[in-house]
Amino acid sequence: MEIRSKVLPTWCPGCTNFGILTAFNKAIEELEKEGKIDPRKVVVVAGIGCASKIVDYINLSSLNGLHGRALASGIGIKLANPELNVVVFQGDGDTYNEGIEHFVSASKENPDIKLFVHNNKIFALTVGQHTFTTEEDFPSKSLGQNVFTKPLNPILLALASGATFVARGYALWIDHLKYIIKEALLHKGFAFVDILQPCITFHDTRKFYEDRMYKLEDINHDYSNFEEALKRAMEYDYNLKQDSRIPIGIFYKTSRKTLEEGLRAKVFYRISRNLDPYILSHLKI
Ligand SMILES: Cc1ncc(C[n+]2csc(CCOP(=O)(O)OP(=O)(O)O)c2C)c(N)n1
Ligand code: SF4
Ligand SMILES: [Mg+2]
């Protein structure tokens, strides 16, 4: 199935969001060929921002939600129809500022949905205000001065909040990003990927990242080890320090009951106490 839609992108020419779009489309096409996913059962959900335009360029069922609330909409879709594969795309402003409570709650409750964050370290569509992951000393348009607070580390936050799949990718290392996206799509539970996505117009961090990134697979990182995941997560604090080393890949992966499984068991218990055994035997829950 052709995943790329016919809609002409309005991203700036050369925007690194094109890398994420390509990696995602390739991941879905490959998983379909491998018989592991049915694209007709995939729903893509987005918030508002440059990042969120991505759903227009993907030829799958979609919903454009509110700024900061796409994750909540995605969880609602999954609870209403657990057979769907729900994928949420949000910006860093969407996720770590406007909608941070949904991020913590999804990490804790473990709905079986995927969250891909296009982290350009700014509110890009509104032309360059700082977000929670912007580094110190960045000249922020909303502050009218340089950022003076420490950035939030979303990998650490996800781990501390209980996320069952935590990864970081880079928008321009497309094959590596495709591998992470495929693993996330196949994970049962809440899968979170922070994608470093330099905004070439308002905050171009390409050279900084490319000089310092390394792949966790290359050091045989054991993603089942929580303490190791924390250690690797603390290696990069989202400031742009000269001596930074930036790990990308899968930090942590584990399995736990999903939100839908927990809730369905409760619903089934309530229904089963009141229903006739004949009707019960025909219920598909
Ligand atoms: C509730 C609400 N607050 C603020 C806005 C204004 N707004 C629209 S896009 C945007 C920036 C989005 O930044 P981010 O989520 O990081 O995505 P990016 O544009 O950087 O990809 C903002 C603040 C809005 N549309 N709705
Ligand atoms: S403003 Fe930045 S993130 Fe938005 S489309 Fe342009 S380059 Fe991409
Ligand atoms: Mg942003």
mmCIF file of C-alpha atoms and ligand atoms in Angstrom:
data_model
loop_
_atom_site.group_PDB
_atom_site.id
_atom_site.type_symbol
_atom_site.label_atom_id
_atom_site.label_comp_id
_atom_site.label_asym_id
_atom_site.label_seq_id
_atom_site.Cartn_x
_atom_site.Cartn_y
_atom_site.Cartn_z
ATOM 1 C CA MET A 1 0.000 0.000 0.000
ATOM 2 C CA GLU A 2 1.288 3.497 -0.879
ATOM 3 C CA ILE A 3 1.748 5.271 2.452
ATOM 4 C CA ARG A 4 2.871 8.700 1.207
ATOM 5 C CA SER A 5 -0.168 10.918 0.481
ATOM 6 C CA LYS A 6 -0.463 13.243 -2.516
ATOM 7 C CA VAL A 7 -0.619 16.357 -0.320
ATOM 8 C CA LEU A 8 2.244 18.785 -1.023
ATOM 9 C CA PRO A 9 4.258 19.430 2.186
ATOM 10 C CA THR A 10 4.416 23.012 3.461
ATOM 11 C CA TRP A 11 7.502 22.358 5.613
ATOM 12 C CA CYS A 12 10.537 24.568 4.804
ATOM 13 C CA PRO A 13 12.635 23.070 1.979
ATOM 14 C CA GLY A 14 15.192 20.729 3.596
ATOM 15 C CA CYS A 15 13.271 20.457 6.897
ATOM 16 C CA THR A 16 14.425 17.419 8.854
ATOM 17 C CA ASN A 17 10.782 16.416 9.379
ATOM 18 C CA PHE A 18 11.102 14.877 5.891
ATOM 19 C CA GLY A 19 13.515 12.347 7.434
ATOM 20 C CA ILE A 20 10.915 11.299 10.007
ATOM 21 C CA LEU A 21 8.219 11.047 7.331
ATOM 22 C CA THR A 22 10.434 8.822 5.171
ATOM 23 C CA ALA A 23 11.505 6.605 8.079
ATOM 24 C CA PHE A 24 7.911 6.140 9.251
ATOM 25 C CA ASN A 25 6.531 5.376 5.794
ATOM 26 C CA LYS A 26 9.313 2.863 5.126
ATOM 27 C CA ALA A 27 8.709 1.227 8.528
ATOM 28 C CA ILE A 28 4.991 0.756 7.789
ATOM 29 C CA GLU A 29 5.659 -0.502 4.247
ATOM 30 C CA GLU A 30 8.199 -3.036 5.503
ATOM 31 C CA LEU A 31 6.020 -4.233 8.384
ATOM 32 C CA GLU A 32 3.146 -4.695 5.933
ATOM 33 C CA LYS A 33 5.371 -6.771 3.615
ATOM 34 C CA GLU A 34 6.536 -8.835 6.598
ATOM 35 C CA GLY A 35 2.863 -9.475 7.482
ATOM 36 C CA LYS A 36 3.265 -7.813 10.889
ATOM 37 C CA ILE A 37 0.973 -4.823 10.449
ATOM 38 C CA ASP A 38 -2.152 -3.999 8.471
ATOM 39 C CA PRO A 39 -1.921 -0.325 7.432
ATOM 40 C CA ARG A 40 -5.729 -0.198 7.256
ATOM 41 C CA LYS A 41 -5.758 -0.645 11.013
ATOM 42 C CA VAL A 42 -3.236 2.116 11.704
ATOM 43 C CA VAL A 43 -4.489 5.528 12.870
ATOM 44 C CA VAL A 44 -2.109 8.481 13.010
ATOM 45 C CA VAL A 45 -2.912 11.274 15.458
ATOM 46 C CA ALA A 46 -1.228 14.665 15.757
ATOM 47 C CA GLY A 47 -1.367 17.898 17.732
ATOM 48 C CA ILE A 48 -0.560 21.345 16.296
ATOM 49 C CA GLY A 49 2.800 22.548 14.983
ATOM 50 C CA CYS A 50 5.260 21.851 12.157
ATOM 51 C CA ALA A 51 5.620 18.291 13.522
ATOM 52 C CA SER A 52 1.905 17.655 13.425
ATOM 53 C CA LYS A 53 1.573 18.457 9.735
ATOM 54 C CA ILE A 54 3.047 15.001 9.154
ATOM 55 C CA VAL A 55 -0.365 13.319 9.303
ATOM 56 C CA ASP A 56 -1.421 15.202 6.144
ATOM 57 C CA TYR A 57 1.441 13.571 4.257
ATOM 58 C CA ILE A 58 0.608 10.030 5.371
ATOM 59 C CA ASN A 59 -2.108 8.155 3.522
ATOM 60 C CA LEU A 60 -3.643 6.489 6.603
ATOM 61 C CA SER A 61 -6.643 7.199 8.830
ATOM 62 C CA SER A 62 -5.846 10.287 10.875
ATOM 63 C CA LEU A 63 -6.950 12.834 13.425
ATOM 64 C CA ASN A 64 -5.508 16.313 13.954
ATOM 65 C CA GLY A 65 -6.128 17.047 17.621
ATOM 66 C CA LEU A 66 -5.467 20.090 19.787
ATOM 67 C CA HIS A 67 -2.028 21.437 20.694
ATOM 68 C CA GLY A 68 -0.736 19.294 23.560
ATOM 69 C CA ARG A 69 -3.697 16.901 23.518
ATOM 70 C CA ALA A 70 -2.981 14.452 20.699
ATOM 71 C CA LEU A 71 -1.753 11.822 23.136
ATOM 72 C CA ALA A 72 -5.036 12.002 25.067
ATOM 73 C CA SER A 73 -6.988 11.670 21.788
ATOM 74 C CA GLY A 74 -4.831 8.686 20.804
ATOM 75 C CA ILE A 75 -5.539 6.939 24.116
ATOM 76 C CA GLY A 76 -9.269 7.556 23.606
ATOM 77 C CA ILE A 77 -9.132 5.984 20.129
ATOM 78 C CA LYS A 78 -7.304 2.935 21.485
ATOM 79 C CA LEU A 79 -9.777 2.451 24.336
ATOM 80 C CA ALA A 80 -12.725 2.750 21.952
ATOM 81 C CA ASN A 81 -11.272 0.227 19.501
ATOM 82 C CA PRO A 82 -8.331 -1.792 20.870
ATOM 83 C CA GLU A 83 -7.867 -3.507 17.473
ATOM 84 C CA LEU A 84 -6.380 -0.317 16.011
ATOM 85 C CA ASN A 85 -2.667 0.513 15.981
ATOM 86 C CA VAL A 86 -2.536 4.072 17.262
ATOM 87 C CA VAL A 87 0.465 6.269 16.462
ATOM 88 C CA VAL A 88 0.783 9.778 17.875
ATOM 89 C CA PHE A 89 3.105 12.443 16.437
ATOM 90 C CA GLN A 90 3.738 15.515 18.557
ATOM 91 C CA GLY A 91 6.285 18.321 18.786
ATOM 92 C CA ASP A 92 8.424 18.898 21.876
ATOM 93 C CA GLY A 93 6.220 21.886 22.768
ATOM 94 C CA ASP A 94 3.141 19.691 22.348
ATOM 95 C CA THR A 95 4.552 16.918 24.519
ATOM 96 C CA TYR A 96 6.851 18.397 27.142
ATOM 97 C CA ASN A 97 5.112 21.757 27.662
ATOM 98 C CA GLU A 98 1.407 21.925 26.790
ATOM 99 C CA GLY A 99 0.681 18.227 27.289
ATOM 100 C CA ILE A 100 3.249 17.060 29.826
ATOM 101 C CA GLU A 101 0.593 15.582 32.136
ATOM 102 C CA HIS A 102 -0.585 13.267 29.330
ATOM 103 C CA PHE A 103 3.009 12.180 28.741
ATOM 104 C CA VAL A 104 3.555 11.234 32.394
ATOM 105 C CA SER A 105 0.148 9.587 32.593
ATOM 106 C CA ALA A 106 0.673 7.524 29.401
ATOM 107 C CA SER A 107 4.100 6.399 30.655
ATOM 108 C CA LYS A 108 2.526 5.272 33.918
ATOM 109 C CA GLU A 109 -0.711 3.716 32.577
ATOM 110 C CA ASN A 110 0.862 1.918 29.595
ATOM 111 C CA PRO A 111 -1.773 2.224 26.829
ATOM 112 C CA ASP A 112 -0.692 0.194 23.799
ATOM 113 C CA ILE A 113 0.002 3.251 21.632
ATOM 114 C CA LYS A 114 3.150 4.793 20.143
ATOM 115 C CA LEU A 115 4.409 8.349 20.622
ATOM 116 C CA PHE A 116 6.952 9.873 18.240
ATOM 117 C CA VAL A 117 8.158 13.301 19.376
ATOM 118 C CA HIS A 118 9.754 15.629 16.815
ATOM 119 C CA ASN A 119 12.096 17.372 19.236
ATOM 120 C CA ASN A 120 13.529 20.520 17.647
ATOM 121 C CA LYS A 121 13.966 22.192 21.072
ATOM 122 C CA ILE A 122 11.651 25.087 20.169
ATOM 123 C CA PHE A 123 8.081 26.034 19.331
ATOM 124 C CA ALA A 124 8.904 26.168 15.613
ATOM 125 C CA LEU A 125 5.570 26.902 13.925
ATOM 126 C CA THR A 126 5.235 30.004 16.088
ATOM 127 C CA VAL A 127 8.793 30.953 15.035
ATOM 128 C CA GLY A 128 11.186 30.209 17.868
ATOM 129 C CA GLN A 129 10.037 30.411 21.472
ATOM 130 C CA HIS A 130 11.883 28.127 23.934
ATOM 131 C CA THR A 131 10.364 24.869 25.185
ATOM 132 C CA PHE A 132 11.219 22.720 28.210
ATOM 133 C CA THR A 133 13.951 20.928 26.235
ATOM 134 C CA THR A 134 15.638 24.091 24.930
ATOM 135 C CA GLU A 135 19.215 24.462 26.147
ATOM 136 C CA GLU A 136 20.480 27.178 28.475
ATOM 137 C CA ASP A 137 21.556 30.447 26.780
ATOM 138 C CA PHE A 138 19.259 30.051 23.767
ATOM 139 C CA PRO A 139 17.865 33.514 22.836
ATOM 140 C CA SER A 140 14.142 32.912 23.287
ATOM 141 C CA LYS A 141 11.589 35.129 21.550
ATOM 142 C CA SER A 142 8.988 34.621 24.278
ATOM 143 C CA LEU A 143 11.384 35.461 27.136
ATOM 144 C CA GLY A 144 12.988 38.418 25.379
ATOM 145 C CA GLN A 145 16.295 37.172 26.835
ATOM 146 C CA ASN A 146 18.374 34.005 26.931
ATOM 147 C CA VAL A 147 17.041 30.832 28.536
ATOM 148 C CA PHE A 148 18.366 30.612 32.117
ATOM 149 C CA THR A 149 16.805 27.325 33.271
ATOM 150 C CA LYS A 150 18.098 23.776 32.867
ATOM 151 C CA PRO A 151 16.408 21.729 30.104
ATOM 152 C CA LEU A 152 14.114 18.821 30.921
ATOM 153 C CA ASN A 153 15.463 15.356 30.080
ATOM 154 C CA PRO A 154 12.433 13.541 28.568
ATOM 155 C CA ILE A 155 14.201 10.167 28.453
ATOM 156 C CA LEU A 156 14.756 10.300 32.211
ATOM 157 C CA LEU A 157 11.204 11.505 32.787
ATOM 158 C CA ALA A 158 9.739 8.633 30.746
ATOM 159 C CA LEU A 159 11.868 6.087 32.622
ATOM 160 C CA ALA A 160 10.941 7.541 36.005
ATOM 161 C CA SER A 161 7.259 7.565 35.024
ATOM 162 C CA GLY A 162 7.233 3.870 34.093
ATOM 163 C CA ALA A 163 7.296 3.839 30.269
ATOM 164 C CA THR A 164 7.770 0.313 28.907
ATOM 165 C CA PHE A 165 9.657 1.349 25.715
ATOM 166 C CA VAL A 166 11.984 4.345 25.724
ATOM 167 C CA ALA A 167 14.153 5.332 22.768
ATOM 168 C CA ARG A 168 15.872 8.257 21.071
ATOM 169 C CA GLY A 169 16.395 8.634 17.330
ATOM 170 C CA TYR A 170 17.798 11.213 14.924
ATOM 171 C CA ALA A 171 15.660 12.520 12.075
ATOM 172 C CA LEU A 172 18.460 12.360 9.485
ATOM 173 C CA TRP A 173 19.783 8.877 10.271
ATOM 174 C CA ILE A 174 16.843 7.435 8.444
ATOM 175 C CA ASP A 175 17.696 3.719 8.430
ATOM 176 C CA HIS A 176 18.483 3.766 12.144
ATOM 177 C CA LEU A 177 15.309 5.731 12.853
ATOM 178 C CA LYS A 178 13.298 3.265 10.758
ATOM 179 C CA TYR A 179 14.686 0.403 12.883
ATOM 180 C CA ILE A 180 13.618 2.180 16.103
ATOM 181 C CA ILE A 181 10.167 3.018 14.698
ATOM 182 C CA LYS A 182 9.625 -0.611 13.645
ATOM 183 C CA GLU A 183 10.607 -1.852 17.123
ATOM 184 C CA ALA A 184 8.281 0.725 18.698
ATOM 185 C CA LEU A 185 5.381 -0.261 16.430
ATOM 186 C CA LEU A 186 5.824 -3.919 17.377
ATOM 187 C CA HIS A 187 6.064 -3.196 21.108
ATOM 188 C CA LYS A 188 2.982 -4.060 23.145
ATOM 189 C CA GLY A 189 2.447 -1.116 25.486
ATOM 190 C CA PHE A 190 3.353 2.549 25.508
ATOM 191 C CA ALA A 191 6.335 3.123 23.193
ATOM 192 C CA PHE A 192 8.007 6.522 23.356
ATOM 193 C CA VAL A 193 10.641 7.789 20.924
ATOM 194 C CA ASP A 194 12.235 11.235 21.341
ATOM 195 C CA ILE A 195 13.447 12.123 17.842
ATOM 196 C CA LEU A 196 16.173 14.771 17.647
ATOM 197 C CA GLN A 197 14.879 16.930 14.802
ATOM 198 C CA PRO A 198 16.924 20.071 14.137
ATOM 199 C CA CYS A 199 14.835 22.991 12.871
ATOM 200 C CA ILE A 200 17.072 24.276 10.095
ATOM 201 C CA THR A 201 15.286 27.636 10.039
ATOM 202 C CA PHE A 202 15.146 28.620 13.723
ATOM 203 C CA HIS A 203 17.473 26.275 15.619
ATOM 204 C CA ASP A 204 19.957 24.319 13.518
ATOM 205 C CA THR A 205 21.640 21.754 15.782
ATOM 206 C CA ARG A 206 22.657 19.297 13.017
ATOM 207 C CA LYS A 207 26.414 19.674 13.344
ATOM 208 C CA PHE A 208 26.297 19.618 17.143
ATOM 209 C CA TYR A 209 24.392 16.310 17.139
ATOM 210 C CA GLU A 210 26.286 14.663 14.302
ATOM 211 C CA ASP A 211 29.653 15.332 15.966
ATOM 212 C CA ARG A 212 28.510 13.694 19.225
ATOM 213 C CA MET A 213 25.961 10.936 18.598
ATOM 214 C CA TYR A 214 26.661 7.231 18.943
ATOM 215 C CA LYS A 215 24.389 4.192 18.662
ATOM 216 C CA LEU A 216 23.503 2.173 21.760
ATOM 217 C CA GLU A 217 23.659 -1.054 19.702
ATOM 218 C CA ASP A 218 27.345 -0.342 19.007
ATOM 219 C CA ILE A 219 28.191 -0.603 22.709
ATOM 220 C CA ASN A 220 25.932 -3.670 23.214
ATOM 221 C CA HIS A 221 23.654 -1.737 25.556
ATOM 222 C CA ASP A 222 21.318 -4.118 27.416
ATOM 223 C CA TYR A 223 17.891 -2.487 27.132
ATOM 224 C CA SER A 224 16.338 -4.849 29.661
ATOM 225 C CA ASN A 225 18.502 -3.306 32.403
ATOM 226 C CA PHE A 226 16.760 -0.323 34.020
ATOM 227 C CA GLU A 227 19.841 0.978 35.882
ATOM 228 C CA GLU A 228 21.894 0.895 32.667
ATOM 229 C CA ALA A 229 19.083 2.761 30.892
ATOM 230 C CA LEU A 230 19.138 5.477 33.573
ATOM 231 C CA LYS A 231 22.917 5.753 33.275
ATOM 232 C CA ARG A 232 22.772 6.173 29.497
ATOM 233 C CA ALA A 233 19.840 8.620 29.792
ATOM 234 C CA MET A 234 21.921 10.865 32.073
ATOM 235 C CA GLU A 235 24.797 10.991 29.617
ATOM 236 C CA TYR A 236 23.150 13.795 27.614
ATOM 237 C CA ASP A 237 21.260 16.482 29.544
ATOM 238 C CA TYR A 238 19.854 18.360 26.486
ATOM 239 C CA ASN A 239 22.219 21.296 26.974
ATOM 240 C CA LEU A 240 24.598 21.952 24.081
ATOM 241 C CA LYS A 241 27.849 21.374 25.933
ATOM 242 C CA GLN A 242 31.003 20.850 23.906
ATOM 243 C CA ASP A 243 31.926 17.601 25.710
ATOM 244 C CA SER A 244 28.433 16.015 25.332
ATOM 245 C CA ARG A 245 28.055 12.473 24.091
ATOM 246 C CA ILE A 246 24.591 11.661 22.781
ATOM 247 C CA PRO A 247 23.385 8.045 22.819
ATOM 248 C CA ILE A 248 20.646 7.113 20.358
ATOM 249 C CA GLY A 249 18.768 3.830 20.104
ATOM 250 C CA ILE A 250 16.596 1.859 22.521
ATOM 251 C CA PHE A 251 17.348 2.714 26.168
ATOM 252 C CA TYR A 252 14.783 0.483 27.837
ATOM 253 C CA LYS A 253 12.171 -2.102 26.993
ATOM 254 C CA THR A 254 10.012 -4.188 29.294
ATOM 255 C CA SER A 255 6.491 -5.615 29.383
ATOM 256 C CA ARG A 256 3.554 -4.906 31.654
ATOM 257 C CA LYS A 257 -0.240 -5.115 31.523
ATOM 258 C CA THR A 258 -1.620 -2.452 29.172
ATOM 259 C CA LEU A 259 -4.268 0.115 30.070
ATOM 260 C CA GLU A 260 -6.818 -1.567 27.776
ATOM 261 C CA GLU A 261 -6.166 -4.999 29.267
ATOM 262 C CA GLY A 262 -6.602 -3.658 32.789
ATOM 263 C CA LEU A 263 -9.792 -1.777 31.938
ATOM 264 C CA ARG A 264 -11.299 -4.592 29.878
ATOM 265 C CA ALA A 265 -10.863 -7.013 32.749
ATOM 266 C CA LYS A 266 -12.777 -4.564 34.939
ATOM 267 C CA VAL A 267 -15.542 -4.045 32.354
ATOM 268 C CA PHE A 268 -15.835 -7.793 31.835
ATOM 269 C CA TYR A 269 -16.136 -8.368 35.583
ATOM 270 C CA ARG A 270 -18.924 -5.796 35.867
ATOM 271 C CA ILE A 271 -20.826 -7.176 32.878
ATOM 272 C CA SER A 272 -20.397 -10.811 33.846
ATOM 273 C CA ARG A 273 -22.079 -10.267 37.195
ATOM 274 C CA ASN A 274 -25.286 -9.071 35.515
ATOM 275 C CA LEU A 275 -25.608 -10.960 32.258
ATOM 276 C CA ASP A 276 -27.270 -14.136 31.143
ATOM 277 C CA PRO A 277 -24.643 -16.897 30.414
ATOM 278 C CA TYR A 278 -25.932 -17.204 26.794
ATOM 279 C CA ILE A 279 -25.333 -13.508 26.050
ATOM 280 C CA LEU A 280 -22.016 -13.666 27.869
ATOM 281 C CA SER A 281 -20.763 -16.473 25.651
ATOM 282 C CA HIS A 282 -21.402 -14.282 22.574
ATOM 283 C CA LEU A 283 -19.618 -11.190 23.843
ATOM 284 C CA LYS A 284 -16.291 -10.511 22.152
ATOM 285 C CA ILE A 285 -14.436 -9.101 25.136
HETATM 286 C C1 LIG B 1 -3.628 25.453 23.165
HETATM 287 C C2 LIG B 1 -2.732 26.149 22.197
HETATM 288 N N1 LIG B 1 -1.678 26.848 22.653
HETATM 289 C C3 LIG B 1 -0.841 27.456 21.780
HETATM 290 C C4 LIG B 1 -1.065 27.376 20.429
HETATM 291 C C5 LIG B 1 -0.139 28.093 19.468
HETATM 292 N N2 LIG B 1 0.789 27.182 18.846
HETATM 293 C C6 LIG B 1 0.508 26.592 17.651
HETATM 294 S S1 LIG B 1 1.772 25.691 17.052
HETATM 295 C C7 LIG B 1 2.717 26.055 18.377
HETATM 296 C C8 LIG B 1 4.140 25.576 18.472
HETATM 297 C C9 LIG B 1 4.258 24.094 18.426
HETATM 298 O O1 LIG B 1 5.540 23.707 18.857
HETATM 299 P P1 LIG B 1 5.916 22.197 18.897
HETATM 300 O O2 LIG B 1 4.857 21.400 19.534
HETATM 301 O O3 LIG B 1 7.278 22.073 19.481
HETATM 302 O O4 LIG B 1 5.934 21.787 17.351
HETATM 303 P P2 LIG B 1 6.914 22.361 16.204
HETATM 304 O O5 LIG B 1 6.169 23.472 15.533
HETATM 305 O O6 LIG B 1 8.164 22.801 16.845
HETATM 306 O O7 LIG B 1 7.113 21.180 15.311
HETATM 307 C C10 LIG B 1 2.048 26.881 19.299
HETATM 308 C C11 LIG B 1 2.599 27.390 20.584
HETATM 309 C C12 LIG B 1 -2.176 26.627 19.989
HETATM 310 N N3 LIG B 1 -2.444 26.455 18.694
HETATM 311 N N4 LIG B 1 -2.995 26.022 20.891
HETATM 312 S S1 SF4 B 2 10.191 26.034 10.865
HETATM 313 FE FE1 SF4 B 2 11.725 24.460 11.279
HETATM 314 S S2 SF4 B 2 10.555 22.635 11.882
HETATM 315 FE FE2 SF4 B 2 9.136 24.073 10.905
HETATM 316 S S3 SF4 B 2 9.063 23.432 8.754
HETATM 317 FE FE3 SF4 B 2 10.652 25.020 8.921
HETATM 318 S S4 SF4 B 2 12.575 23.925 9.270
HETATM 319 FE FE4 SF4 B 2 10.903 22.493 9.687
HETATM 320 MG MG MG B 3 9.149 21.970 18.533
#
